[in-house]
Every structure is written in C-alpha cells, then in structure tokens.
CSV table of C-alpha atoms (C1' of nucleotides) in Angstrom, one decimal:
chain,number,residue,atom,x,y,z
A,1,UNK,CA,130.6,105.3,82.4
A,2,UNK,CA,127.3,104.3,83.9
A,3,UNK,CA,124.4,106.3,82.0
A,4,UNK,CA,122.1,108.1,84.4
A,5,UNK,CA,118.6,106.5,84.3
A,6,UNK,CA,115.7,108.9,84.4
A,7,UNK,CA,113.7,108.4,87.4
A,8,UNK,CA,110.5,107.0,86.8
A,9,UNK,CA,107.1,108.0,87.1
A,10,UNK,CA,103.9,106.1,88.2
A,11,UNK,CA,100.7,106.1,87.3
A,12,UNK,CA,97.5,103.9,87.2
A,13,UNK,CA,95.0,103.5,84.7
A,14,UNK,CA,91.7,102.4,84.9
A,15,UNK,CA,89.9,99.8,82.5
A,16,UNK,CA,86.7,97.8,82.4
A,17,UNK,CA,87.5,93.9,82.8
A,18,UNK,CA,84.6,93.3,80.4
A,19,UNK,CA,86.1,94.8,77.8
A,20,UNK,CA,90.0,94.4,78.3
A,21,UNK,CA,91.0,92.8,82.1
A,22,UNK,CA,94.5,92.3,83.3
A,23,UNK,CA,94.2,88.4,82.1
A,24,UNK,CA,93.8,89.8,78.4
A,25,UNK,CA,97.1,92.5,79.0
A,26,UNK,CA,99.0,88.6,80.3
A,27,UNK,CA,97.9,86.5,77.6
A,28,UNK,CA,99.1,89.2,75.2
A,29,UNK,CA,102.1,90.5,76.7
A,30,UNK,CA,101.1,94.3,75.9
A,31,UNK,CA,98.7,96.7,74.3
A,32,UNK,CA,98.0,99.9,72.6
A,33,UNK,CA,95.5,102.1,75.4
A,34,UNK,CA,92.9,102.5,73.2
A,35,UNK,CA,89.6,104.4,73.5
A,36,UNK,CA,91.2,107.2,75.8
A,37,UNK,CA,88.4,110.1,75.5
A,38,UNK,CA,89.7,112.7,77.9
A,39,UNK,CA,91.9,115.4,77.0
A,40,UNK,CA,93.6,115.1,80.3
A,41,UNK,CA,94.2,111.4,80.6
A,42,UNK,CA,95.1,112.0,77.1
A,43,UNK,CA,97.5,114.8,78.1
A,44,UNK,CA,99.5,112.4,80.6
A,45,UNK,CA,99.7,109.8,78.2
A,46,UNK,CA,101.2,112.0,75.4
A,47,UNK,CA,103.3,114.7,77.4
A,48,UNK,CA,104.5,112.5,80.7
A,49,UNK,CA,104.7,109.0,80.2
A,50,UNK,CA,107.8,107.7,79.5
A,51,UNK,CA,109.0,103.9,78.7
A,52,UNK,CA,109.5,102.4,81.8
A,53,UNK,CA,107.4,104.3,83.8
A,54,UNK,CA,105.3,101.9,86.1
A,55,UNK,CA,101.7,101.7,86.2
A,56,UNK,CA,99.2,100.0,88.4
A,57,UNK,CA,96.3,98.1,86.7
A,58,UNK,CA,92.7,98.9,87.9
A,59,UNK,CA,89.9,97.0,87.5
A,60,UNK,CA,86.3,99.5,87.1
A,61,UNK,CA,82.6,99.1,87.2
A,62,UNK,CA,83.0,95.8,88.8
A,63,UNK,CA,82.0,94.4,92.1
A,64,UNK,CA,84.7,94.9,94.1
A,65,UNK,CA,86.7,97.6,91.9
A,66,UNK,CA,90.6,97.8,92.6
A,67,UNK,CA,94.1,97.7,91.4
A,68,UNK,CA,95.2,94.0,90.2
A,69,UNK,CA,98.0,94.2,88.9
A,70,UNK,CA,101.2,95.8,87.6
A,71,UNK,CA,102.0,97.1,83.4
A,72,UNK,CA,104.7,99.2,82.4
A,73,UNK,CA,104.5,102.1,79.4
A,74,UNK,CA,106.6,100.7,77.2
A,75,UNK,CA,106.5,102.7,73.8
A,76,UNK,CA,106.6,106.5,72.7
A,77,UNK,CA,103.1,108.4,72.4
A,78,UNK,CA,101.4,107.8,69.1
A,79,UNK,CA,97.9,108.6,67.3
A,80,UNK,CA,94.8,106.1,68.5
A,81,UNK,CA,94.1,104.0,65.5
A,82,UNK,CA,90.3,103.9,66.7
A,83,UNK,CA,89.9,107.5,66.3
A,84,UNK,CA,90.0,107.0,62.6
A,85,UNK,CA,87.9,103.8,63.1
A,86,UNK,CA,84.6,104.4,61.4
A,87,UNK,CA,83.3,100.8,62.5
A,88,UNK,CA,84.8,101.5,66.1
A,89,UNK,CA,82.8,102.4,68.8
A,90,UNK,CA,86.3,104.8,70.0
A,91,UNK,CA,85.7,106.8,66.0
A,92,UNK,CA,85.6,110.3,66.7
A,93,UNK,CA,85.0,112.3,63.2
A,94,UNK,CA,86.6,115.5,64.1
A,95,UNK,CA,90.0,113.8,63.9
A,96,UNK,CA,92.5,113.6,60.9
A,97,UNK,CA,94.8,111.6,60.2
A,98,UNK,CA,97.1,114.9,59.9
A,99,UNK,CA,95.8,116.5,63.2
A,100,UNK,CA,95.5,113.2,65.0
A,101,UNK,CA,93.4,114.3,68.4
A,102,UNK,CA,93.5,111.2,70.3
A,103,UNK,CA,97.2,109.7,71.3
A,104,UNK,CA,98.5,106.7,73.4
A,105,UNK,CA,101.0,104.7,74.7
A,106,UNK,CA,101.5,100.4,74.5
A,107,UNK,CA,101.4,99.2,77.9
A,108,UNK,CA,103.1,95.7,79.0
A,109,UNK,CA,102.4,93.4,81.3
A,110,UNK,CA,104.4,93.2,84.4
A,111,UNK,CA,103.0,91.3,87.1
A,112,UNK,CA,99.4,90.0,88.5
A,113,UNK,CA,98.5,90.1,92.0
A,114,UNK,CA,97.6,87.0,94.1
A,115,UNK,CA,94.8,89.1,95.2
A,116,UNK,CA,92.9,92.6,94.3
A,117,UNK,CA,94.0,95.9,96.4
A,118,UNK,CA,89.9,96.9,96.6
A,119,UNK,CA,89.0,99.7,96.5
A,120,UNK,CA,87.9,99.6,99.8
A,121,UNK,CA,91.1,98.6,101.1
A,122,UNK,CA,92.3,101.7,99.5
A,123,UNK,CA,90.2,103.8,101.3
A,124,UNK,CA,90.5,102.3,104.6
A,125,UNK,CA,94.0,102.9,104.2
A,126,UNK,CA,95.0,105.9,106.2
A,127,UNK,CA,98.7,106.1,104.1
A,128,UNK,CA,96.3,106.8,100.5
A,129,UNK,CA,94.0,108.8,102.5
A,130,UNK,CA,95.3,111.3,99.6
A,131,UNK,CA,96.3,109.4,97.1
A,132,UNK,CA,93.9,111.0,93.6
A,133,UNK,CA,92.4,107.5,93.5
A,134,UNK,CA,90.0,107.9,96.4
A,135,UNK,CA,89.2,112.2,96.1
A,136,UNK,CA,85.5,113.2,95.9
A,137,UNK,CA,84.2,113.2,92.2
A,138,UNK,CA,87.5,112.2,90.8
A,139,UNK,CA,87.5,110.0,87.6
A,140,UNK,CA,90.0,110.4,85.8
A,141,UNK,CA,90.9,106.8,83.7
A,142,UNK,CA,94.6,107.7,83.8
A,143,UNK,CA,96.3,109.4,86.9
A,144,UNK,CA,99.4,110.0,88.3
A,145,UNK,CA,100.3,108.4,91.5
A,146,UNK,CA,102.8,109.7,94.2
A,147,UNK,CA,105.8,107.2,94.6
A,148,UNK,CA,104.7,107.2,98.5
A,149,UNK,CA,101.0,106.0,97.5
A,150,UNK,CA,103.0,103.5,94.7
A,151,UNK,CA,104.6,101.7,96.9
A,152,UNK,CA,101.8,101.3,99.9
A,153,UNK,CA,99.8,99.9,97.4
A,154,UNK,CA,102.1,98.0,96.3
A,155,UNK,CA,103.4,96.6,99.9
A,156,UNK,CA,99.3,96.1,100.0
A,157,UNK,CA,99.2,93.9,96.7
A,158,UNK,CA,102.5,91.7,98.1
A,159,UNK,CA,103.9,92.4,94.7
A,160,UNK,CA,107.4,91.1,94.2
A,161,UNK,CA,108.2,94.7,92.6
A,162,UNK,CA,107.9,96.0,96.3
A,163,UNK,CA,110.9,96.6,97.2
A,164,UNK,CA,112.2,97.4,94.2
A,165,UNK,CA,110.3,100.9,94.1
A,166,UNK,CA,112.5,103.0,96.5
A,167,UNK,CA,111.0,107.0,97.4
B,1,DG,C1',69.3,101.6,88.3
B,2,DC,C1',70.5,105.8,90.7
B,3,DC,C1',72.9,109.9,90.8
B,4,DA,C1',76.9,113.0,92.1
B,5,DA,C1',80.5,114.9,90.0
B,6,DC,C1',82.7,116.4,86.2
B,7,DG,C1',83.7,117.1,81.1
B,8,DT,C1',82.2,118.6,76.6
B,9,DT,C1',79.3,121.0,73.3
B,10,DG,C1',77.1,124.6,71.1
B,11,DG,C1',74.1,128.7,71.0
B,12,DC,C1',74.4,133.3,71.9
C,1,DG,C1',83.9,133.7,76.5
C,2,DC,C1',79.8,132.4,79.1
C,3,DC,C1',77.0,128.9,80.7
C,4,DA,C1',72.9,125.7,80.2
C,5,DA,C1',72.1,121.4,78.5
C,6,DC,C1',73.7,117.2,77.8
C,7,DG,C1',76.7,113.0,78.2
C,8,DT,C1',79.8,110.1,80.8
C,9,DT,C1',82.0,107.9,84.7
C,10,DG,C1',81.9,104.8,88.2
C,11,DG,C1',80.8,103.7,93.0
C,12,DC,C1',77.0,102.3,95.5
DNA sequence: GCCAACGTTGGC
DNA sequence: GCCAACGTTGGC
C-alpha cells in the first residue's frame, strides 16, 4: 500500500548574504532560521511549514536582490535558541525558556542557481505580477508562494527541480 | 542615505 | 482598546 504523501507547500524566505548567503546554507548542508522577529513570518514557520515543503532562497539588501536558490524545511518547529541568547544580537528578554516566543524550522540546502532570478526579473514578469514578493510595502522575511508563481520562478532560475514541481 | 510602508510599544 | 511615536525593512 502506497502511503499518500501530503502535498507540499512553498514558500520563500528572505536573508541578508552578509550575514548568512546561500554559499554558507551549501557549505553547511542546513540551518536553524534564526533571528526571525515577526510574529507572522514566525506564525508560518511554526503553524504551516512542514518537512519537505520547498522554499526559494532570496538574497536582500544587496545590489541586485533576488531568489538564488532552492532549501527545503526539513525539521519540526522548535524554540530560537537566540531568543535566550543574552550575548546575541536576536536576545529578546521577554521570552522564557517555558513560554518560548520565538520558534523556527532547519532549512536544507537543495540546489544553487547558475544565475540570480532579480528582483527585477520578477517584476518584469507579467506571470508574478501577483505573486506577494513584488506587492506595494510588502516585507514580510518569510512568505508563502503560490505553486503557479513556484514554478515560473523556478522555470526562470533553469533549476533542475522544474519540472518536478507539478500545479 | 532616503524614505514609504508597515509592525510594535506603551501611555492613557 | 486606541493610536501616536518609534523602530525596522528593504528597494532605490
């Protein structure tokens, strides 16, 4: 009997390649999303993600700015170890250890692609004209993505995980 | 460096 | 619970 697999969800989440680039999720094979500070990012991470869920990698506050790259969730949501942190910069003093605020997920690395998806290229694209990504004041460091807007950018980035994503 | 947009805090 | 003040994000 074949189990039924969940259908998967996707997602992207945004990082600064200063501080932690899709070259330090390779090297390392996978990481713990630390330093989360929004209750709904937080909310996604500890109420939707699920392992296997698929999530595009986007470079911020760079020149260009733009997906790179491919990670996949691949652990339950637990508590942000910074949050208890005093020396971290991610501490937050209002959270206990027995009413942890802050929660994550470890994220692996899948695939890097041979070139950015800008940002620009994003929003030239009439297909993501709606994707979240590209909406007036919008911000949010992790966000769903519509399968749809998945796999354009995807087809965009010449990933070999293309046409493996099916609507 | 600017600043629009949005989220959070805290006084009341 | 309101909302002004403040802080942050992130493209430009």
């Amino acid at each position: 009997m074949t189990k039924k697999s969940a259908k998967i969800r996707y997602w992207l989440m945004k990082t600064e390649p200063d501080v932690f680039s899709i070259d330090d999720l390779q090297r390392l094979g996978k990481t713990a999303w630390e330093g989360v500070r929004n209750y709904t990012a937080r909310n996604s991470m500890r109420d939707d993600m699920k392992i296997g869920d698929l999530v595009i990698f986007y470079h911020s506050s760079v020149d260009p700015a733009g997906a790179v790259g491919l990670a996949r969730v691949c652990s339950a949501p637990y508590p942000d170890a910074t949050q208890f942190d005093e020396k971290s910069e991610y501490h937050d003093p209002k959270s206990t250890r027995e009413a942890p605020r802050w929660i994550l997920v470890d994220v692996e690395f899948v695939e890097k692609w041979p070139a950015m998806v800008t940002l620009h290229a994003i929003k030239a694209e009439k297909a993501l004209k709606t994707m979240l990504l590209v909406q007036k004041g919008q911000r949010l460091s992790v966000q769903a993505v519509e399968p749809r807007h998945f796999e354009r950018v995807l087809a965009m980035a010449g990933s070999r995980q293309a046409e493996a994503v099916t609507a």
